[in-house]
Short mmCIF file of C-alpha atoms and ligand atoms in Angstrom, two decimals:
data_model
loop_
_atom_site.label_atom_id
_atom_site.label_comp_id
_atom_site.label_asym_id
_atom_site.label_seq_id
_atom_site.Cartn_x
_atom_site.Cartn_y
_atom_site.Cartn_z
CA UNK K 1373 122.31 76.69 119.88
CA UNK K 1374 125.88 76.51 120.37
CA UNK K 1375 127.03 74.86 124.01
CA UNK K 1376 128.87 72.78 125.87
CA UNK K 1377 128.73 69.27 127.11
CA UNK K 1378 131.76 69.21 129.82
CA UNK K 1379 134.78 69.83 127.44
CA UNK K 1380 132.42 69.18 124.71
CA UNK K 1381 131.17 71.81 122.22
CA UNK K 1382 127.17 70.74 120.73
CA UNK K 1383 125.01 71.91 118.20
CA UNK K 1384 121.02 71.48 120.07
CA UNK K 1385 122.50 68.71 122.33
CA UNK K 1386 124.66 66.73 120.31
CA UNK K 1387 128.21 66.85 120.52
CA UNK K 1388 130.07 67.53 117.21
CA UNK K 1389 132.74 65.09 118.18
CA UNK K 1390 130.03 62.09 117.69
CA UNK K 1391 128.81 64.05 114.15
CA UNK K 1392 132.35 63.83 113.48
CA UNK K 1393 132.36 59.98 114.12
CA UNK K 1394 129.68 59.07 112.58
CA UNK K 1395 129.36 60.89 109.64
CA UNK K 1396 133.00 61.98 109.09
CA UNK K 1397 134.68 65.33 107.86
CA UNK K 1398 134.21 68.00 106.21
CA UNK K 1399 130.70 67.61 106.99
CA UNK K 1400 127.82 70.88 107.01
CA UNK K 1401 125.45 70.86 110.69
CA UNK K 1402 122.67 72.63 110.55
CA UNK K 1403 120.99 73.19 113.83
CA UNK K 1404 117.05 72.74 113.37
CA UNK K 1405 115.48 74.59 115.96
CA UNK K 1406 117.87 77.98 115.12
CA UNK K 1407 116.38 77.36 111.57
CA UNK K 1408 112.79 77.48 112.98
CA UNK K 1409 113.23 80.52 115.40
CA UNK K 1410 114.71 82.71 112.88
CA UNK K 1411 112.08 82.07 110.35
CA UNK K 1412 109.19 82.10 112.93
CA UNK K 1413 111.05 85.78 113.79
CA UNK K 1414 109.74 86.99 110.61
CA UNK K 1415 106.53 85.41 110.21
CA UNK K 1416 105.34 87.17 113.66
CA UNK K 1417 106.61 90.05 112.26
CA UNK K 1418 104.11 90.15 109.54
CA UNK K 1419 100.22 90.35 110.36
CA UNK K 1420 98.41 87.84 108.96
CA UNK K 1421 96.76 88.41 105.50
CA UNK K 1422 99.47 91.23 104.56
CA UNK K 1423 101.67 89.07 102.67
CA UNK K 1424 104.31 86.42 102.91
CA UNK K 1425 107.38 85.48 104.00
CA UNK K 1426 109.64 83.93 100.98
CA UNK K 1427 112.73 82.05 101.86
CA UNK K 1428 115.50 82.76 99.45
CA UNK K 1429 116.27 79.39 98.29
CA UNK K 1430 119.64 80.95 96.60
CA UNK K 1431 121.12 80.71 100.50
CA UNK K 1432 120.32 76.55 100.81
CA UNK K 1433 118.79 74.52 98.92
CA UNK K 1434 118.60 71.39 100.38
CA UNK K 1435 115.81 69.43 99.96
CA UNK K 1436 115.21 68.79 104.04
CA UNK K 1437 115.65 72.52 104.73
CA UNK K 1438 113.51 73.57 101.78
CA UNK K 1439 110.85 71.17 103.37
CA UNK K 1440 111.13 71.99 107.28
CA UNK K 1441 110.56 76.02 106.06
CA UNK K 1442 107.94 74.72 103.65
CA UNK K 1443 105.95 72.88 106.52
CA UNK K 1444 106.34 76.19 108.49
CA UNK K 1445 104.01 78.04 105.71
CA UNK K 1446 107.22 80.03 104.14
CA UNK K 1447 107.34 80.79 100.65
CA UNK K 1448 109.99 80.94 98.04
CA UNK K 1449 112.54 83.22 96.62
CA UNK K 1450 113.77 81.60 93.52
CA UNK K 1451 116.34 82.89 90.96
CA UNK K 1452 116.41 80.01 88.41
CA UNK K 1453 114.42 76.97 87.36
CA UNK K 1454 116.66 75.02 89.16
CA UNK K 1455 115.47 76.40 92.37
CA UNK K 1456 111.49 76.53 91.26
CA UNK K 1457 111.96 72.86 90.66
CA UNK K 1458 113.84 72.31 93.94
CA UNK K 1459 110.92 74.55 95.78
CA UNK K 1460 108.26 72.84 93.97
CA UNK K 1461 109.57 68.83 94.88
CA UNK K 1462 110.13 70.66 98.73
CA UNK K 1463 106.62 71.46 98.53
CA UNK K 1464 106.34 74.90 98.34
CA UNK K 1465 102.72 75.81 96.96
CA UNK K 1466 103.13 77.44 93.52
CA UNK K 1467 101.32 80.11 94.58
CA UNK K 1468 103.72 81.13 97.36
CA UNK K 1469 106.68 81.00 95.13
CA UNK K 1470 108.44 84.07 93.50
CA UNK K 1471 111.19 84.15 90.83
CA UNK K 1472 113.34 87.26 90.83
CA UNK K 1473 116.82 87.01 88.14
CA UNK K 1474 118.20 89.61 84.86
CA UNK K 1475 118.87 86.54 83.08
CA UNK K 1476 115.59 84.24 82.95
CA UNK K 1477 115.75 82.14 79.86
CA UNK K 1478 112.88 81.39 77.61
CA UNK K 1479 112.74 77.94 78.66
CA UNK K 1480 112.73 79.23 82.49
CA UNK K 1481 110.10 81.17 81.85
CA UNK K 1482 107.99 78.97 80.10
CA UNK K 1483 109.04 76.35 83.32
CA UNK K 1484 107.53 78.65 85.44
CA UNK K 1485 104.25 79.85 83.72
CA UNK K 1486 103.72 76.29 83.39
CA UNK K 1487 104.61 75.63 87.45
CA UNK K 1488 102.01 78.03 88.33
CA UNK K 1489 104.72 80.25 90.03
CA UNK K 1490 103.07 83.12 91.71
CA UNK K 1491 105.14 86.21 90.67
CA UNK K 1492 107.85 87.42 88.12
CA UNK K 1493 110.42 89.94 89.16
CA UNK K 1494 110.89 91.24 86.04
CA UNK K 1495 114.62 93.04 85.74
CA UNK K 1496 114.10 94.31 82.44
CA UNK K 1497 111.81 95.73 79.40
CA UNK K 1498 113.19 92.86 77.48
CA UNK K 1499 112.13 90.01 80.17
CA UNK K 1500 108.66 91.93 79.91
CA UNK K 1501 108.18 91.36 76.35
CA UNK K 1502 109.44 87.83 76.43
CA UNK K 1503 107.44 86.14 79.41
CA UNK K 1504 103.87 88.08 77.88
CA UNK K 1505 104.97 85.93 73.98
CA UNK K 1506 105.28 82.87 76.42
CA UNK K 1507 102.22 83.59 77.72
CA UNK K 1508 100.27 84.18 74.86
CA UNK K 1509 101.47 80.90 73.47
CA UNK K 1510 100.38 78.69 76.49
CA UNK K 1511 97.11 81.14 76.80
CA UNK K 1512 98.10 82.16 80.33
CA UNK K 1513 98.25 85.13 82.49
CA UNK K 1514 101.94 85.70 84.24
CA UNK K 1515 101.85 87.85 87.22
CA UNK K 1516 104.74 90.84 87.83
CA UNK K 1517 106.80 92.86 89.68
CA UNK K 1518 108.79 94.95 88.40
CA UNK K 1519 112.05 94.71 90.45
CA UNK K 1520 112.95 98.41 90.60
CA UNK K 1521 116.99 99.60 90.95
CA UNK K 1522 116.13 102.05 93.95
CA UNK K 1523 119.85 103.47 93.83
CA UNK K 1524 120.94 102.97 97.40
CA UNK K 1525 124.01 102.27 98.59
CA UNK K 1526 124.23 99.82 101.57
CA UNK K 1527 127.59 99.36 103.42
CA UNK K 1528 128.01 95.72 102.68
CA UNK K 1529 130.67 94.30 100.55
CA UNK K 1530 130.59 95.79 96.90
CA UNK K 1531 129.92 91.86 95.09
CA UNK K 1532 126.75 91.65 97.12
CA UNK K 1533 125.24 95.56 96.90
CA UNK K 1534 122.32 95.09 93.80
CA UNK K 1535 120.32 98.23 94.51
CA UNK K 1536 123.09 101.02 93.67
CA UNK K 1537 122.88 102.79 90.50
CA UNK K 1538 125.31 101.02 87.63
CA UNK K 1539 124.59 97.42 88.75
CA UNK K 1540 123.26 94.89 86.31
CA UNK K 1541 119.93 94.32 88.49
CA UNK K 1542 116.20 95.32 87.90
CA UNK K 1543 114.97 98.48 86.21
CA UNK K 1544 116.43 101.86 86.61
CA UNK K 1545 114.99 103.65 89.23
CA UNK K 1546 113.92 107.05 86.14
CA UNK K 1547 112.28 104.19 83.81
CA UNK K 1548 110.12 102.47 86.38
CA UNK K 1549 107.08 104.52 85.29
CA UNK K 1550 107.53 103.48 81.79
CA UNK K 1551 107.81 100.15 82.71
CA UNK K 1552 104.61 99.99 83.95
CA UNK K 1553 103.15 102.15 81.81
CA UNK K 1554 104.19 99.34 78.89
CA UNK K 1555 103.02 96.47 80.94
CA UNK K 1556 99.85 98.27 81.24
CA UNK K 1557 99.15 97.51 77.43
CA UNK K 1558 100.89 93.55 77.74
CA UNK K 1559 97.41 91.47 77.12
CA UNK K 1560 99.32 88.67 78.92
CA UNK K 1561 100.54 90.70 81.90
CA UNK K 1562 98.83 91.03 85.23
CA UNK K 1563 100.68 93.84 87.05
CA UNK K 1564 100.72 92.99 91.02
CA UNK K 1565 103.84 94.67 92.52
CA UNK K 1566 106.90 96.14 92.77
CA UNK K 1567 109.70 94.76 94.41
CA UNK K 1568 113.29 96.02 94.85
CA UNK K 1569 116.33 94.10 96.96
CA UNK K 1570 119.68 96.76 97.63
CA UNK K 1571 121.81 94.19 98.77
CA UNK K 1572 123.04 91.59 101.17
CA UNK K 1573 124.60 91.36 104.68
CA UNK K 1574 123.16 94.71 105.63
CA UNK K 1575 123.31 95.41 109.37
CA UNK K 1576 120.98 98.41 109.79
CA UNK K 1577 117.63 99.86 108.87
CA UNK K 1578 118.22 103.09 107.51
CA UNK K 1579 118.94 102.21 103.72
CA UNK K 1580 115.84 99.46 103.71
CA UNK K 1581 114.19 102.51 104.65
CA UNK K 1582 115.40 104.74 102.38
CA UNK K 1583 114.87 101.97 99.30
CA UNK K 1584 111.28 101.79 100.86
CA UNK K 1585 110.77 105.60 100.51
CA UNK K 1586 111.89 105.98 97.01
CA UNK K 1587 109.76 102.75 96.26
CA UNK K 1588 106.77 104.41 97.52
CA UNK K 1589 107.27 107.37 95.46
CA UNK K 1590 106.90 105.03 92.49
CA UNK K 1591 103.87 103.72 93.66
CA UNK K 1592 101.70 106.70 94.22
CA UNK K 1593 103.22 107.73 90.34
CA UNK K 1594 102.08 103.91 89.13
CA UNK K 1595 98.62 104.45 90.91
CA UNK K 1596 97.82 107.73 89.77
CA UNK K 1597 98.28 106.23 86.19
CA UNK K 1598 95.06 103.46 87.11
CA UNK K 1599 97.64 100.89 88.07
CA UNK K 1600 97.20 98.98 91.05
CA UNK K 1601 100.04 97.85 93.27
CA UNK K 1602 99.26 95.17 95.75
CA UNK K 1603 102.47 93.36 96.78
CA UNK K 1604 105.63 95.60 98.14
CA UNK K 1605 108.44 93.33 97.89
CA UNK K 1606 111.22 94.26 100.03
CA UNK K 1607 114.00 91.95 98.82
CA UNK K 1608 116.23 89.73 101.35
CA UNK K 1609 116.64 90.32 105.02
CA UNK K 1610 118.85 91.68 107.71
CA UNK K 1611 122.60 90.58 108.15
CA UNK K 1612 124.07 88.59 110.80
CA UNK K 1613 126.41 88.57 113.63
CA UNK K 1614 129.69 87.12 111.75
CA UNK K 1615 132.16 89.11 114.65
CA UNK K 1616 130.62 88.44 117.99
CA UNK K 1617 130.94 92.92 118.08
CA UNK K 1618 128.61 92.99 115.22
CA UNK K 1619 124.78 94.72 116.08
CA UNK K 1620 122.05 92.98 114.03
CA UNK K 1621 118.49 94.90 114.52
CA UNK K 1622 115.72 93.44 115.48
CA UNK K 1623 113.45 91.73 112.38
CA UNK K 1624 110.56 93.23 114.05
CA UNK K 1625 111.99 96.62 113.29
CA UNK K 1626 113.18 96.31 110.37
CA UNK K 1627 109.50 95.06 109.45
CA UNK K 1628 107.80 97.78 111.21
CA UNK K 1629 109.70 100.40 109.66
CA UNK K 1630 108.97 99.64 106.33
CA UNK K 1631 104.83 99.00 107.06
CA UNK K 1632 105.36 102.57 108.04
CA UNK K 1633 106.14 103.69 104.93
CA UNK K 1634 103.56 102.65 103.22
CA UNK K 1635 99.86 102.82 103.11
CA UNK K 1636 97.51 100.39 104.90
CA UNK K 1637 95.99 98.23 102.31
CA UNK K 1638 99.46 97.02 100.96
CA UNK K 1639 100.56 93.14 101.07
CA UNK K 1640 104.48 92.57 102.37
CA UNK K 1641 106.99 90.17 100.48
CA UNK K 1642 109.51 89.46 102.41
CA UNK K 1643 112.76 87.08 101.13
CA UNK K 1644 115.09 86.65 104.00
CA UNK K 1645 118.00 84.01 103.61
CA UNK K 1646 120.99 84.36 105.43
CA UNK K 1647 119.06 85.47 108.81
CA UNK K 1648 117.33 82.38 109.00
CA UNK K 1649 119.43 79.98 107.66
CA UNK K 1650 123.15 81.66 108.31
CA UNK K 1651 124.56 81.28 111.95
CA UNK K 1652 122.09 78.01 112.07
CA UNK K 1653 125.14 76.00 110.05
CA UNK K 1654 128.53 75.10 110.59
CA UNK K 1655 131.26 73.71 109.02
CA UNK K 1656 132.66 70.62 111.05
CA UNK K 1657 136.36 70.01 109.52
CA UNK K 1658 139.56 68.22 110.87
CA UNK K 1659 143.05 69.12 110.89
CA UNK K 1660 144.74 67.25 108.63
CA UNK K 1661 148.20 68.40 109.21
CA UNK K 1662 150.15 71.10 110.85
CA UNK K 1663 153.06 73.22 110.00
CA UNK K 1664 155.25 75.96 110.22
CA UNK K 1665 156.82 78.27 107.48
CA UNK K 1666 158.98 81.47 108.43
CA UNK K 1667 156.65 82.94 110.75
CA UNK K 1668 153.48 81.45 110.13
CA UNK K 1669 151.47 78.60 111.58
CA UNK K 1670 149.28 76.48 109.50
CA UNK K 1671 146.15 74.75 110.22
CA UNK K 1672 145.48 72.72 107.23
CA UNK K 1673 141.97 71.29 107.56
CA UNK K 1674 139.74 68.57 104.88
CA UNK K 1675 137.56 71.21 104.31
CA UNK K 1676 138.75 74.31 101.20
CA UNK K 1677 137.87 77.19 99.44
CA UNK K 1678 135.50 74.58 97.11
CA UNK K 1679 133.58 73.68 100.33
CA UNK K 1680 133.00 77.62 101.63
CA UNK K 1681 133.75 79.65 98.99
CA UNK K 1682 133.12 83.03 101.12
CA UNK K 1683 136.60 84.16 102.78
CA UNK K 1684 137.77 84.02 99.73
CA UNK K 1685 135.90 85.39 97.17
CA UNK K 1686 134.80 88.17 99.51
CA UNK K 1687 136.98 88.34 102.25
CA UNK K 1688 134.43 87.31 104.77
CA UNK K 1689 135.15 86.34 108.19
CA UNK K 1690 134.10 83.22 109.98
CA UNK K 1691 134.45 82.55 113.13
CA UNK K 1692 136.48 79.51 113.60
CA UNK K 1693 136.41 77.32 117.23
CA UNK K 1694 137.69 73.97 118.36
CA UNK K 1695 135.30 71.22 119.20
CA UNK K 1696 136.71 70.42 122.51
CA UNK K 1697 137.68 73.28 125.73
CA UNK K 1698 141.24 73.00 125.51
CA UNK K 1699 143.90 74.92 128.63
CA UNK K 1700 146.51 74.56 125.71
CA UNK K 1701 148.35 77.95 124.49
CA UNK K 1702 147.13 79.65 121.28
CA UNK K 1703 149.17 81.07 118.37
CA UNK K 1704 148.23 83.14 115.48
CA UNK K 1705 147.62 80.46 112.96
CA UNK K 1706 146.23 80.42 108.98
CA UNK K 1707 143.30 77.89 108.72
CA UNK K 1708 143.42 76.78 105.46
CA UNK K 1709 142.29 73.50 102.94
CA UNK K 1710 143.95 71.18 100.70
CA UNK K 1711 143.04 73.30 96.92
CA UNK K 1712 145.79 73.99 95.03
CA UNK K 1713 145.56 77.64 95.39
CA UNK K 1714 146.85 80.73 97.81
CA UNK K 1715 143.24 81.67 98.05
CA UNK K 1716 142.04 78.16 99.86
CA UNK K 1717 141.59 79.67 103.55
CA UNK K 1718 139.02 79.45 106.00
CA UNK K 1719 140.28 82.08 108.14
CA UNK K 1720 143.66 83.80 108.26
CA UNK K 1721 145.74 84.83 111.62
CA UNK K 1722 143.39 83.57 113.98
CA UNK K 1723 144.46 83.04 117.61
CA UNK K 1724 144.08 79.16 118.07
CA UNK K 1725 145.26 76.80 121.06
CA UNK K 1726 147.95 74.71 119.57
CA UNK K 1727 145.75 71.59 118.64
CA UNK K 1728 146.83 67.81 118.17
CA UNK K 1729 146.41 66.44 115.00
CA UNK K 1730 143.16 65.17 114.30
CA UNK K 1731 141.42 67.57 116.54
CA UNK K 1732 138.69 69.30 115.11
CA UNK K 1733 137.20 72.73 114.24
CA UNK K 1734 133.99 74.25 113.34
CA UNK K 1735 133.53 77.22 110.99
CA UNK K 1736 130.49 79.08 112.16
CA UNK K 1737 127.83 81.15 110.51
CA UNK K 1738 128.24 78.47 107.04
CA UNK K 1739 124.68 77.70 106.77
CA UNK K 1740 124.16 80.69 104.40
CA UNK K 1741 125.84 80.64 101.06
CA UNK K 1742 128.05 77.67 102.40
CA UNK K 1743 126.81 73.94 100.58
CA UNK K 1744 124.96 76.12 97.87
CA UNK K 1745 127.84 77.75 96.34
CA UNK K 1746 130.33 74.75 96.84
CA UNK K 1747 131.99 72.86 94.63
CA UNK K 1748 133.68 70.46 93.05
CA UNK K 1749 137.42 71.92 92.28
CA UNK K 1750 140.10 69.98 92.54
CA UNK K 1751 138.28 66.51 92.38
CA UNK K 1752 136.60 67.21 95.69
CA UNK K 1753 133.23 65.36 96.11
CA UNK K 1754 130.72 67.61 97.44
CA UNK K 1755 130.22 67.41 101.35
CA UNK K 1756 127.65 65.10 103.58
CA UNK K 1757 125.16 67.97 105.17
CA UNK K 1758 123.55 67.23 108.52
CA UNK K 1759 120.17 68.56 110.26
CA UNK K 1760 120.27 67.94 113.94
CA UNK K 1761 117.07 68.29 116.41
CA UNK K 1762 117.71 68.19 120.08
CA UNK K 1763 119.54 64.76 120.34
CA UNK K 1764 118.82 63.55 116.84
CA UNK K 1765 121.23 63.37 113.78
CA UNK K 1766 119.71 63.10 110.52
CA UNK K 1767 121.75 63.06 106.87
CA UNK K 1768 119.98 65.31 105.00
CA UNK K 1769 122.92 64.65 102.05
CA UNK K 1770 125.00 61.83 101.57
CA UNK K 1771 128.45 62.47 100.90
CA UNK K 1772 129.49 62.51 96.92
CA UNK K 1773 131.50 59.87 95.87
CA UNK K 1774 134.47 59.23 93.14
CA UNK K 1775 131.53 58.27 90.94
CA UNK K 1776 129.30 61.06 91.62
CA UNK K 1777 132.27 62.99 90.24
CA UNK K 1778 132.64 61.86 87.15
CA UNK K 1779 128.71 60.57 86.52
CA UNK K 1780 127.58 62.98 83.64
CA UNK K 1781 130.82 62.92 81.54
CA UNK K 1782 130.28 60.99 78.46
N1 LIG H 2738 116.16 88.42 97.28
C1 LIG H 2738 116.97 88.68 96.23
C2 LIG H 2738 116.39 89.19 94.99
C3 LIG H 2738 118.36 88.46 96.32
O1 LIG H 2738 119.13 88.73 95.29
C4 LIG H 2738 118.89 87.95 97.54
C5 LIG H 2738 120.32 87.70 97.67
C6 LIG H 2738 118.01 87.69 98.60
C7 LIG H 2738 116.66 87.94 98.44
C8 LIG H 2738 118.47 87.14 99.93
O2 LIG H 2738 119.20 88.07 100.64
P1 LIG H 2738 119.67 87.75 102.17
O3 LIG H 2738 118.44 87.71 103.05
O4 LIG H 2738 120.34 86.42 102.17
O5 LIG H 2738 120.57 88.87 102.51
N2 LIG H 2738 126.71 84.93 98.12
C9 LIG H 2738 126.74 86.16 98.84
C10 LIG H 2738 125.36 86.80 98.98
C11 LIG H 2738 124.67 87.04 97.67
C12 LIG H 2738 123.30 87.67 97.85
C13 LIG H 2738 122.52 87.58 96.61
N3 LIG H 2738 121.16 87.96 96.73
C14 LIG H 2738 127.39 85.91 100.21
O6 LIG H 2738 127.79 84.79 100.50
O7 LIG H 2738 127.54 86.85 100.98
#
């Protein structure tokens, strides 16, 4: 969605120079229609009636995105009441709304039983004895998946791999028969699915694949026992193109590859987040100042580790542009913030034209893990996000203030 106007770069068809103007910097664009072609991407994937398509809410979780994938008949990933309540105000149907997490408190739980949520991804035999006491006190049935540990190993960046064997998350893969087995006897425990997620930023099929195949050999153990499995949860979705080099596959392969796996009466859960919501948001920032020291060039830009956490903390790499086509030469140059820390860079030894002060850049591929794990440090008020459609602007979050900053401190 990415082009140009003249010298002009625009998200849709608005120029990030006016976004810039009117809204000021650092500011988050998402681009709308990107947003709705990567979902739809998935949701033709799927045949209707085998299942759903649930948005992890984890990736952004503001209230206009929520509702735009909402209206588009997605459902919800959720990992904490938080985002429950944030799904259920976006108006996600409680029935389309699944809550995966090792750490669900009793309060969370109780939340959610009392939301109507459609499914628990229960991580442990713990979790399964505490949501069927909530139950029984509010008289309810809750509705599970067990998330099963399928110990695979997906080439992605070790903070984000959740499906290899020694991780903290869902059951281990030898005690998934015993799981069910136990919630077999649970009087408050309807058993539905399985589910399993490996990990994040994954750019091929094979290890979905291979998770799927070790899933299904659970499943034909489970039914032989008299237990019914309905819903295959498959976790998050594909990766995306951070390096222009990088190869995503297609969704619809991914998709098809794992219906193949299984038999044909299953339902599909799907919870994709960074592929729909990833390269559709940027990070508009400004250069502050510029300088040298020794060797190095500095682009130091209102936007810091606090606002995209993700070079960072995981060494990820964003692409990083200039708003306007510039002639002017480029240098190998740090982009980095204002926090009062080594670690505050948006990208490091980038070639960039030599830009004036004042000129802007935009830090693609943000709308994924960018606003939603932001934060405050240093005094920073959180950023202004912005949804654009074809020629349209709209704020979809005002900018914090001084006040916002210090407003539950007592
Ligand atoms: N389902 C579950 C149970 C998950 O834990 C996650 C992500 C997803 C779905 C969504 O996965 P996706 O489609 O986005 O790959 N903050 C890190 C990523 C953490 C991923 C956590 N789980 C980052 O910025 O790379």
């Amino acid at each position: 969605m990415l082009n140009f106007k003249d010298k002009d770069l625009c998200v849709e068809q608005v120029k990030f120079i006016d976004i810039a103007k009117k809204y000021g910097t650092s500011v988050y664009v998402y681009s709308q229609n990107k947003i709705i072609e990567n979902f739809e991407k998935y949701k033709r994937a799927l045949p209707v009636n085998k299942g759903m398509i649930c948005f992890a809410c984890k990736t952004n979780s503001n209230f206009s995105i929520l509702k735009l994938l909402s209206n588009l008949g997605a459902g919800a990933d959720t990992t904490s009441g938080g985002e429950i309540f944030r799904c259920l105000r976006a108006n996600f149907v409680p029935s389309k709304i699944v809550y995966a997490g090792v750490g669900k408190t009793f309060q969370e739980i109780e939340y959610a039983l009392k939301s109507k949520i459609f499914m628990f991804n229960v991580e442990s035999f713990e979790e399964l004895e505490a949501i069927n006491k909530i139950a029984q006190k509010l008289k309810v049935k809750a509705r599970i998946s067990f998330r099963i540990n399928p110990y695979v190993d997906p080439d992605t960046h070790s903070y984000i791999v959740t499906g290899k064997k020694g991780t903290k998350f869902g059951i281990p893969y030898e005690d998934a028969i015993s799981a069910y087995l136990l919630a077999k006897k649970k009087k408050n425990i309807i058993i539905s699915g399985i589910h399993s997620h490996i990990g994040s930023q994954i750019l091929e099929v094979a290890p979905f694949k291979l998770a799927a195949q070790k899933i299904k050999k659970i499943v034909e153990q489970v039914e032989k026992q008299g237990i019914n499995i309905e819903y295959i949860n498959c976790g998050g979705g594909l990766g995306i193109e951070y390096k222009n080099n990088q190869k995503v596959p297609l969704v619809k392969n991914l998709m098809s590859e794992i219906f193949s796996v299984f038999d044909k009466d299953k339902k599909f859960i799907f919870e994709p987040g960074r592929s729909i919501v990833g390269a559709a948001g940027y990070l508009l920032t400004k250069v502050i100042y510029r300088k040298k020291s020794g060797e190095k060039s500095f682009l130091i830009t209102d936007a810091g580790m606090n606002d995209l956490i993700r070079p960072t903390l995981y060494g990820a790499y964003h692409d990083i542009i200039p708003i306007k086509k510039t002639l002017a030469k480029k240098v190998k140059s740090d982009v980095v913030g204002p926090v009062c820390e080594s670690g505050d860079f948006l990208g490091r030894d980038r070639m960039l034209p030599i830009l004036p002060q004042g000129e802007h850049l935009v830090v693609k591929c943000a709308g994924a893990y960018g606003a939603a794990m932001s934060s405050s440090y240093n005094s920073r008020p959180l950023l202004a996000e912005v949804l654009v459609s074809k020629n349209k602007t709209f704020l979809i979050r005002k900018r914090a203030s001084y006040n916002d900053l210090v407003t539950n401190e007592c």
